mmCIF file of C-alpha atoms and ligand atoms in Angstrom:
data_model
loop_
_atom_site.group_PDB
_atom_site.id
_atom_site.type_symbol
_atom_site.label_atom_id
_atom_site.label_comp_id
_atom_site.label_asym_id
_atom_site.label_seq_id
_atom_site.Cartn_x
_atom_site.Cartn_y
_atom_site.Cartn_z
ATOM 1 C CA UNK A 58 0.000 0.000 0.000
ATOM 2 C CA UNK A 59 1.769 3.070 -0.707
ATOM 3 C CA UNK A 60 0.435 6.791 -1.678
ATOM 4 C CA UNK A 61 0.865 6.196 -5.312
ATOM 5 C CA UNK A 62 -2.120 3.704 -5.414
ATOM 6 C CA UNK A 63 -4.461 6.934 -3.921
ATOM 7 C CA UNK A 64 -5.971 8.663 -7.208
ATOM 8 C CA UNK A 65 -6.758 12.141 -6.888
ATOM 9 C CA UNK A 66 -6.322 13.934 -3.409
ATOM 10 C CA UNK A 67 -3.231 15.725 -4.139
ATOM 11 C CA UNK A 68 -3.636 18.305 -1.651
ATOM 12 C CA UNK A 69 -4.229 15.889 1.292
ATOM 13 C CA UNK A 70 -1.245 13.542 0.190
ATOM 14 C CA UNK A 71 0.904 16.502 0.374
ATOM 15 C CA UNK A 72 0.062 17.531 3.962
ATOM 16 C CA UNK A 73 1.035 13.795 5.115
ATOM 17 C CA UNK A 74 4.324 13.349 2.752
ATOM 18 C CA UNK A 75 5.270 16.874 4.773
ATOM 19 C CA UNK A 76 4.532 15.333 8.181
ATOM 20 C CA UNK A 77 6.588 12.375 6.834
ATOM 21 C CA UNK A 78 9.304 14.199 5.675
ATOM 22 C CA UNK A 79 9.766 16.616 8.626
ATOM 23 C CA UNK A 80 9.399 13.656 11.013
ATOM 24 C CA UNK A 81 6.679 15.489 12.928
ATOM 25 C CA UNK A 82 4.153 13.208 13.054
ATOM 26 C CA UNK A 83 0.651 14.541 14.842
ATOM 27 C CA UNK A 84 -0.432 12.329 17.773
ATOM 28 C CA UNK A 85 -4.066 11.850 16.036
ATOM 29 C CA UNK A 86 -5.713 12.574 12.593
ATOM 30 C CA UNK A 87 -9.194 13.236 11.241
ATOM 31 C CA UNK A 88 -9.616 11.942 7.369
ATOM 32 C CA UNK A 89 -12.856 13.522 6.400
ATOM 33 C CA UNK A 90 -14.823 12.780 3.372
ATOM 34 C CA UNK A 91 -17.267 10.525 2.175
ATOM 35 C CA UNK A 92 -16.487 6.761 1.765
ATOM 36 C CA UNK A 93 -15.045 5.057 -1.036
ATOM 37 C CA UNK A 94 -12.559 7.952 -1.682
ATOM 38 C CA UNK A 95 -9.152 6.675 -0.612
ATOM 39 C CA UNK A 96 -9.266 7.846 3.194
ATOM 40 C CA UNK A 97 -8.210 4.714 4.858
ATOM 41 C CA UNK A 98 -6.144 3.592 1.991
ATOM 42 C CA UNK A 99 -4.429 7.046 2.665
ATOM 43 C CA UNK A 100 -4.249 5.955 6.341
ATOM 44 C CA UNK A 101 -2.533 2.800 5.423
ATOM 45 C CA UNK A 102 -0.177 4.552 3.776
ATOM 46 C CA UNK A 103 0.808 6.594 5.978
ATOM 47 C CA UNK A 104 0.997 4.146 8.380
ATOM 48 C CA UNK A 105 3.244 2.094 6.243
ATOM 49 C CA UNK A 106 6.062 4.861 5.828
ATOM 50 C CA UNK A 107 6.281 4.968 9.503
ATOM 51 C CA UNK A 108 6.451 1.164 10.334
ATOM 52 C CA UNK A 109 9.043 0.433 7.257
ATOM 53 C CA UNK A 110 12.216 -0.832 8.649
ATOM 54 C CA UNK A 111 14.166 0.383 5.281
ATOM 55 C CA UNK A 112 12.193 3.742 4.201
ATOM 56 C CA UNK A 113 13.135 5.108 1.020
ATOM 57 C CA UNK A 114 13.087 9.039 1.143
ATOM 58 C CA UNK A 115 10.971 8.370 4.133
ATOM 59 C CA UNK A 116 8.311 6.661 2.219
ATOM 60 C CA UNK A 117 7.562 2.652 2.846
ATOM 61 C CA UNK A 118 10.097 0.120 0.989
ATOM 62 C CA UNK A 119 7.195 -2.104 0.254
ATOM 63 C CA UNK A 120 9.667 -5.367 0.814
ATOM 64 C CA UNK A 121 10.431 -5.335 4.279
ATOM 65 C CA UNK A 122 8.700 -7.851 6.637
ATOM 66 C CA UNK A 123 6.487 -4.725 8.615
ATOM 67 C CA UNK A 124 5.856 -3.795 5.032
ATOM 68 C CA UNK A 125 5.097 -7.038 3.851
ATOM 69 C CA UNK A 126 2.776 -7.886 7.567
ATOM 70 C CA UNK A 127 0.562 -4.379 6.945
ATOM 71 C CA UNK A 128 -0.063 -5.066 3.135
ATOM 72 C CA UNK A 129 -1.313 -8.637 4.296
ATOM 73 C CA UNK A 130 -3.438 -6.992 7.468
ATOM 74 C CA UNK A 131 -1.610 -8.962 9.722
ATOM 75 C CA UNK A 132 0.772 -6.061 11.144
ATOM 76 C CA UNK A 133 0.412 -6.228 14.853
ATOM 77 C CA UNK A 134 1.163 -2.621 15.928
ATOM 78 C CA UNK A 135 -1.040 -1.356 13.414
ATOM 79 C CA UNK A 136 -4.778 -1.933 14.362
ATOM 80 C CA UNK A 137 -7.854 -1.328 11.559
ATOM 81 C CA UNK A 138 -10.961 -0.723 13.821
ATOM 82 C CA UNK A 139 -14.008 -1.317 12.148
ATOM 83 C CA UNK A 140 -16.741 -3.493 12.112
ATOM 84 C CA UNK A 141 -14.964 -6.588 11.543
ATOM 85 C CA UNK A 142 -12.769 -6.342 14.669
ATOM 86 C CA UNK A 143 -15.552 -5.253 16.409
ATOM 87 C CA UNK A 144 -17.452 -8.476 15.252
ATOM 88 C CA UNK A 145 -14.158 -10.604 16.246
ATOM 89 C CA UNK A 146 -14.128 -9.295 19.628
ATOM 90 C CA UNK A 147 -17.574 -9.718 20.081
ATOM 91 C CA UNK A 148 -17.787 -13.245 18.559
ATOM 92 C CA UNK A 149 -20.644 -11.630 15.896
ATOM 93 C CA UNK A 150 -21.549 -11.133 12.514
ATOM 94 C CA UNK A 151 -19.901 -8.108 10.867
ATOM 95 C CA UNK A 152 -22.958 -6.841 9.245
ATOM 96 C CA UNK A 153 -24.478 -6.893 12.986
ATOM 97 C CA UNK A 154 -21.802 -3.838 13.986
ATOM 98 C CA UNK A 155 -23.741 -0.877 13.012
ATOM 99 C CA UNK A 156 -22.092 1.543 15.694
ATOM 100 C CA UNK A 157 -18.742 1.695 17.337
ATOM 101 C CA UNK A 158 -18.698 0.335 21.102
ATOM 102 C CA UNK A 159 -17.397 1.783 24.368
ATOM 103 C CA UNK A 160 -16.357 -1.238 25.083
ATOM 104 C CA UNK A 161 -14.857 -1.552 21.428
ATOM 105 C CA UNK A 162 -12.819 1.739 22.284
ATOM 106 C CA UNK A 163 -11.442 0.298 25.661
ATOM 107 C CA UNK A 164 -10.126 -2.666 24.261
ATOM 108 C CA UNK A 165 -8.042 -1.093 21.731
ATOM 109 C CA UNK A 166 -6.735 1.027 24.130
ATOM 110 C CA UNK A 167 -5.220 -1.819 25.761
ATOM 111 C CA UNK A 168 -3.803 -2.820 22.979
ATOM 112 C CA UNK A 169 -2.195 0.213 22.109
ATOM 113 C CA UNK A 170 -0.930 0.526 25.797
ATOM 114 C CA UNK A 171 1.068 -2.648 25.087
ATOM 115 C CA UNK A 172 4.287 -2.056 24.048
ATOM 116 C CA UNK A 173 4.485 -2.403 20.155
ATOM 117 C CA UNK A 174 6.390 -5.983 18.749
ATOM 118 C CA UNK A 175 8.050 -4.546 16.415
ATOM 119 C CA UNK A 176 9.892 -1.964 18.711
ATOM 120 C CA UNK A 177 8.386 1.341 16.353
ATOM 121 C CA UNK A 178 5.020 2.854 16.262
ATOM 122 C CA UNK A 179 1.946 1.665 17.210
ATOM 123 C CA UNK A 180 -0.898 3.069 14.752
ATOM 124 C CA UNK A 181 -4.918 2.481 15.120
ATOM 125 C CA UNK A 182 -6.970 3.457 11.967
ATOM 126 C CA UNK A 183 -10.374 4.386 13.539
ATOM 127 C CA UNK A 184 -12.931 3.782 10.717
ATOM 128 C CA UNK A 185 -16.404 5.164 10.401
ATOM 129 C CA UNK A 186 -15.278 7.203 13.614
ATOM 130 C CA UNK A 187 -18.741 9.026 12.732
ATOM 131 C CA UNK A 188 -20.755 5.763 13.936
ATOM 132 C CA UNK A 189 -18.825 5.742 16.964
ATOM 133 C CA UNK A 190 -21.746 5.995 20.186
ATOM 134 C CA UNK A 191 -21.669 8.951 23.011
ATOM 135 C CA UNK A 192 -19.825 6.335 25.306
ATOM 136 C CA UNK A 193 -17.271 5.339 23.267
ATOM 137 C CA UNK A 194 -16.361 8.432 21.770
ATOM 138 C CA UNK A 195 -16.083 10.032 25.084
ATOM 139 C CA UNK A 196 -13.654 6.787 25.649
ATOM 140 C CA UNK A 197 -11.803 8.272 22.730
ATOM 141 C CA UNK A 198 -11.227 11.670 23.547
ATOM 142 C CA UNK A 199 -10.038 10.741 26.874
ATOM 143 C CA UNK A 200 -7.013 8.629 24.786
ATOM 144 C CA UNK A 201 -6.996 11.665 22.765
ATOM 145 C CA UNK A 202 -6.312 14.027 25.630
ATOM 146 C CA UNK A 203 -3.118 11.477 27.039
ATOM 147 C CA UNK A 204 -2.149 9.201 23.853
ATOM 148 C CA UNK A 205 0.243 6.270 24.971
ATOM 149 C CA UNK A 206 3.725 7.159 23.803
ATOM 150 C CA UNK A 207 4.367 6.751 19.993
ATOM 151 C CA UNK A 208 1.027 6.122 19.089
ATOM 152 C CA UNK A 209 -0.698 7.472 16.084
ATOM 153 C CA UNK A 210 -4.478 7.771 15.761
ATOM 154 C CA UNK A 211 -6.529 8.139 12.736
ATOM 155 C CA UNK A 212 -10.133 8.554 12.370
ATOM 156 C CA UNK A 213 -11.733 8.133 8.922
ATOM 157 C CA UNK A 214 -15.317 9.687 8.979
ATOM 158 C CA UNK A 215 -17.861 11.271 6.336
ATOM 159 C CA UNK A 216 -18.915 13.912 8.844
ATOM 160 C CA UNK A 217 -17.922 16.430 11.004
ATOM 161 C CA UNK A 218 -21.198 17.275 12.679
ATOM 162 C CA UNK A 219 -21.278 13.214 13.555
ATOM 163 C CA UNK A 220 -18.379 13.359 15.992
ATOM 164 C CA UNK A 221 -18.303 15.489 18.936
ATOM 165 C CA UNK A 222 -16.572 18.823 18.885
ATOM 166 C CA UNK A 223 -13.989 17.616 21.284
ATOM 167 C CA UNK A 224 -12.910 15.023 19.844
ATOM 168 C CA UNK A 225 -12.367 16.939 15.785
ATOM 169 C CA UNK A 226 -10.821 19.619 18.470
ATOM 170 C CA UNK A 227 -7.866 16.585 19.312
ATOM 171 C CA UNK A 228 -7.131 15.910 15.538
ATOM 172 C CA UNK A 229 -4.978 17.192 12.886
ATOM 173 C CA UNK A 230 -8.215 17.642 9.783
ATOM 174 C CA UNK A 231 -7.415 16.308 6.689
ATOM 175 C CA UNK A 232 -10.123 16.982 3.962
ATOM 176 C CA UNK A 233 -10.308 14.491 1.289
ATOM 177 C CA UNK A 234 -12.704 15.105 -1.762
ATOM 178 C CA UNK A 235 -15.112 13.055 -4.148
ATOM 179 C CA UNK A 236 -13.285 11.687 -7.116
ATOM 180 C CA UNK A 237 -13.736 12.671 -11.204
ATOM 181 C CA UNK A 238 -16.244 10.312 -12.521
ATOM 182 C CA UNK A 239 -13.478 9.574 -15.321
ATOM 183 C CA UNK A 240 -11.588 8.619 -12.141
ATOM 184 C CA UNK A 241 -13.937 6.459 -10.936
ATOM 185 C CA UNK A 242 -14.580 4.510 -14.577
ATOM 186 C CA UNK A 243 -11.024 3.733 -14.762
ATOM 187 C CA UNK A 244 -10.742 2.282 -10.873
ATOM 188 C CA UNK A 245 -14.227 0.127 -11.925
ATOM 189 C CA UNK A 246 -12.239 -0.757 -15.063
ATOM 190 C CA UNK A 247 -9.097 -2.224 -13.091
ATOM 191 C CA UNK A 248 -11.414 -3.692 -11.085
ATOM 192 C CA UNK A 249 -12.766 -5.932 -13.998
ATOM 193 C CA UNK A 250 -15.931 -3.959 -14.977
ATOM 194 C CA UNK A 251 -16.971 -3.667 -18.586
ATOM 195 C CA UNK A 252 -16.176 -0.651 -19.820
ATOM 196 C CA UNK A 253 -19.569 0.615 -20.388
ATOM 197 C CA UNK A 254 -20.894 -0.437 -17.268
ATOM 198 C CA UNK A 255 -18.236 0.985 -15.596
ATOM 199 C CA UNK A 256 -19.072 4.338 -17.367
ATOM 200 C CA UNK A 257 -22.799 3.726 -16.362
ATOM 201 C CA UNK A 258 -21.626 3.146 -12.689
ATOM 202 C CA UNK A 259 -19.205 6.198 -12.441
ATOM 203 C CA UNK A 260 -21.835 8.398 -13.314
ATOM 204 C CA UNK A 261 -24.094 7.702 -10.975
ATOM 205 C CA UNK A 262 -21.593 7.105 -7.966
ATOM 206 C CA UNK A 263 -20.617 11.264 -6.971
ATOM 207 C CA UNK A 264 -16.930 10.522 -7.051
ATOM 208 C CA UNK A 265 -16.862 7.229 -4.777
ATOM 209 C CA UNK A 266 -15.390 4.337 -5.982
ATOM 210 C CA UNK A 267 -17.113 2.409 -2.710
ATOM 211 C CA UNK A 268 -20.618 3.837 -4.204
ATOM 212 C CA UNK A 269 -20.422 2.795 -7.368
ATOM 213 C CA UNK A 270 -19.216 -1.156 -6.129
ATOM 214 C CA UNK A 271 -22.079 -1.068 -4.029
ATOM 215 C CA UNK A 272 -24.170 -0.275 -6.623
ATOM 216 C CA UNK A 273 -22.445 -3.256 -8.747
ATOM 217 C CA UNK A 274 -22.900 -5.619 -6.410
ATOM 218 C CA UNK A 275 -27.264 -4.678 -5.824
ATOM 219 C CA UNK A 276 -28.749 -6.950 -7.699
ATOM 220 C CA UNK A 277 -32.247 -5.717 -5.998
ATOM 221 C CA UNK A 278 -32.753 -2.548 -3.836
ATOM 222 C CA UNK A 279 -36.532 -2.183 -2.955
ATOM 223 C CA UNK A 280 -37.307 0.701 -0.834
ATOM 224 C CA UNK A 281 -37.607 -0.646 2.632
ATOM 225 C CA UNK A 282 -40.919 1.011 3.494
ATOM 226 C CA UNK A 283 -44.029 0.064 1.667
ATOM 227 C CA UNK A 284 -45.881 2.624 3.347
ATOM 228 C CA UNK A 285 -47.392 5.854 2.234
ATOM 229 C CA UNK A 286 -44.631 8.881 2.391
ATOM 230 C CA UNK A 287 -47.112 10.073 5.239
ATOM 231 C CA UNK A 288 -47.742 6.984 7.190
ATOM 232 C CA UNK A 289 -43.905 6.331 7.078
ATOM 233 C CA UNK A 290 -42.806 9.879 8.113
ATOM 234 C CA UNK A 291 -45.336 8.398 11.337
ATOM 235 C CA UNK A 292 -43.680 5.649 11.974
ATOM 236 C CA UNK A 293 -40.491 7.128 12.517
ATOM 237 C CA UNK A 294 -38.974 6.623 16.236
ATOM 238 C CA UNK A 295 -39.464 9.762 18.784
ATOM 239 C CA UNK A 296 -35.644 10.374 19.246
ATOM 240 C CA UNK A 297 -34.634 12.550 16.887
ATOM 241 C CA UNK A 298 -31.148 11.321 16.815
ATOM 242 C CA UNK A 299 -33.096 7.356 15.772
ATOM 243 C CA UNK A 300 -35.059 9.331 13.298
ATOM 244 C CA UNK A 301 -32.667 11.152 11.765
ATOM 245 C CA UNK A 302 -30.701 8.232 11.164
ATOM 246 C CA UNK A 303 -33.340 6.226 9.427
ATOM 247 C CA UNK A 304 -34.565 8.584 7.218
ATOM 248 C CA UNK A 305 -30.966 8.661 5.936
ATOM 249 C CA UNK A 306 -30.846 5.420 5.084
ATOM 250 C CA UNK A 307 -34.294 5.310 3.417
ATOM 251 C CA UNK A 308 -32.810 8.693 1.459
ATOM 252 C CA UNK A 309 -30.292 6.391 0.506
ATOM 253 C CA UNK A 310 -32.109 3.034 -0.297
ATOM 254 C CA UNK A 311 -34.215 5.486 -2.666
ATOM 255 C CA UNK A 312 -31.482 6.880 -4.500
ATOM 256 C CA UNK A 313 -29.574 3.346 -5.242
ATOM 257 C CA UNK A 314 -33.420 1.865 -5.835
ATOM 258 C CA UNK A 315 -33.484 5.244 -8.780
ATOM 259 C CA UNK A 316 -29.661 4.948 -9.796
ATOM 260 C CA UNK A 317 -30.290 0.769 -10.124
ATOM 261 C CA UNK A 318 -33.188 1.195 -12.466
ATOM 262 C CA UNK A 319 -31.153 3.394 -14.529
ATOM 263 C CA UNK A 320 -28.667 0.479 -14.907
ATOM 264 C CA UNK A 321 -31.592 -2.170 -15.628
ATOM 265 C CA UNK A 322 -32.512 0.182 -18.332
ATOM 266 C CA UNK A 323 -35.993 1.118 -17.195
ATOM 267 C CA UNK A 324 -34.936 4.555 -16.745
ATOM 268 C CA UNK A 325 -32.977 7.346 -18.932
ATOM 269 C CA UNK A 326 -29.974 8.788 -17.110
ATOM 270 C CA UNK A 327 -32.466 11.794 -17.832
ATOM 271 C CA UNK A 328 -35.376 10.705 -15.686
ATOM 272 C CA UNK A 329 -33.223 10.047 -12.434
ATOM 273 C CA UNK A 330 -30.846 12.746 -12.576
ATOM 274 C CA UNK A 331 -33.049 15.249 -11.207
ATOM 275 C CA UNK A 332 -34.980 13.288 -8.632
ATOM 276 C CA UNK A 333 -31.645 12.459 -7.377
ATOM 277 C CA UNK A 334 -30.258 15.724 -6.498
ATOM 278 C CA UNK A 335 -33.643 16.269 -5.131
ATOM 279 C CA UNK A 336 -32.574 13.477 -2.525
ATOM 280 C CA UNK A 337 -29.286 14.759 -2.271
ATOM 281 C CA UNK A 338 -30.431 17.828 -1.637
ATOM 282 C CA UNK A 339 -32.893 16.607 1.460
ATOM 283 C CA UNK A 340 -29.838 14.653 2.712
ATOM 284 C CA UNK A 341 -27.755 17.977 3.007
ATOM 285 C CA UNK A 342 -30.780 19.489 4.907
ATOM 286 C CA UNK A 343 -31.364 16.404 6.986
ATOM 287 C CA UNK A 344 -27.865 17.790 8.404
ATOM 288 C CA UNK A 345 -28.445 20.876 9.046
ATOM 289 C CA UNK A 346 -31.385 19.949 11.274
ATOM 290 C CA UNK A 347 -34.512 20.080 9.068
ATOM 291 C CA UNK A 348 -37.215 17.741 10.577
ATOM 292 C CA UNK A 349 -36.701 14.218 9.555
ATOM 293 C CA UNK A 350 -39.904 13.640 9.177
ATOM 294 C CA UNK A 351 -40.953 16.292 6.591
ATOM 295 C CA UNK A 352 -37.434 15.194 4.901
ATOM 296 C CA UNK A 353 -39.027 11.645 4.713
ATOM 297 C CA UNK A 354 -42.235 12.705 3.363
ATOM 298 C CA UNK A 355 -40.218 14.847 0.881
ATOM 299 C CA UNK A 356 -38.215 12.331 -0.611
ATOM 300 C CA UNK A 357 -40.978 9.320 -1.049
ATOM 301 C CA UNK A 358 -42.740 12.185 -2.868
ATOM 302 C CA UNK A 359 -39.612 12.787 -4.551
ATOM 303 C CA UNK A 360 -38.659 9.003 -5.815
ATOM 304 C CA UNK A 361 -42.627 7.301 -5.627
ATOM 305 C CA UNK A 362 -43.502 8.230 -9.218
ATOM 306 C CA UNK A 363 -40.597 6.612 -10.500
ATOM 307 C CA UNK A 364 -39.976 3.300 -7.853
HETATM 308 ZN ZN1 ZN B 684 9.286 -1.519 4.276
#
């Protein structure tokens, strides 16, 4: 893994070859962006340069045995928390882990108390940090506040607003942005995608490469609720926080249901495109605190005509 396989972020990749280079590393990070952009394979690049026993101009050899361990995902100082190791420390299914644990938090710290095999850094690459819960991310800022000794921590999230102010206050912000779709096409393309589908994909995937394989893989995407925009925007939990959260995902289940039909042919490129800025539009004001359930109602109106 090294920073020439990260398309695109130019600006971001030259903030970390600087901290690289001037051997001032910052105790914890913040990669912010959406997913499927290159933030954690940015993370595991970085990490990488700093675990290589044989760096070349201070960037990772790629040969050594740390390099070697970390391409594999087997290095032991360098821990990816997400909802796999969550699921292995819980004995669960991956898809179960929806949010980050408190006690997920407290175990790593342990881990990164320990002192590190291979006698360097330790590193922990925090994904989703957004999904992490009060609890936990509390847990985190108070690691934050006192890191262990050569420790690096990186949080990978697609929002700001998500994670408390405290704990963006404790990072180093990184900014990473949504690729070209031509960027996109040809990551699709090494990935073994048709060429045309790949072209079909990139344009409907608003510069994620993890959007776009999502939407390869759907082979059906039904919105969830068969209700009536009203009766759903009713049956939305009381807590807003719940709320909120669901009607993102419906937002979201609508979109891919639009963007999939495009792909099956049943609808022009034409048809959808509108409908879904609509939805991405009701997504940006589901942030900034409009009622979830008038976003809800909004967006069924939105999508039902063509579903
Ligand atoms: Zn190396």
């Amino acid at each position: 893994m090294s920073f020439s396989h990260i398309k695109e972020q130019p600006r971001a990749v030259k903030t970390l070859k600087g901290f690289l280079s001037s051997g001032k590393i910052p105790s914890a990070m913040l990669f912010l962006g959406p997913d499927g952009i290159g933030k954690t394979l940015a993370a595991e690049a970085f990490a990488q340069a700093l675990i290589c026993r044989q760096p070349q101009q201070y960037l990772a050899c790629g040969l050594c045995a740390e390099c070697r361990a970390l391409t594999q995902k087997i290095h032991p100082d360098v821990k990816m928390v997400n909802a796999n190791y969550q699921a292995s420390l819980r004995s669960e299914e991956p898809a179960k882990q929806k949010t980050l644990r408190v006690e997920t938090i407290r175990r790593l710290r342990n881990d990164m108390e320990l002192q590190p095999l291979a006698g360097g850094w330790k590193v922990a690459i925090v994904e989703q940090a957004h999904t992490l819960e009060t609890e936990g991310a509390n847990a985190l800022l108070k690691i934050l506040e006192e890191p262990p000794r050569q420790t690096l921590w990186i949080l990978t999230a697609c929002r700001k607003e998500r994670l408390p102010k405290t704990v963006v206050s404790r990072c180093f912000v990184i900014p990473f942005t949504p690729l070209a779709e031509n960027t996109v096409k040809e990551l699709l393309i090494e990935k073994n995608i048709s060429p045309d589908r790949a072209e079909s994909l990139a344009r409907l995937s608003e510069g994620s490469v993890g959007q776009a394989l999502e939407l390869a893989e759907l082979s059906s995407y039904e919105p969830a609720n068969p209700l009536s925009p009203f009766a759903a925007a009713d049956a939305l939990p009381k807590e807003l926080f719940l709320a909120r959260t669901q009607v993102e995902l419906a937002l979201h289940r609508l979109s891919q249901t639009l963007r999939l039909r495009h792909l099956r042919g049943q609808l022009s490129f034409s048809r959808v495109e509108r409908p879904l800025r609509e939805l991405r539009g009701l997504g940006r004001a589901l942030k900034s605190n409009a009622d979830p359930r008038l976003i809800l109602t909004l967006g069924y109106l939105e999508a039902e005509p063509l579903l």
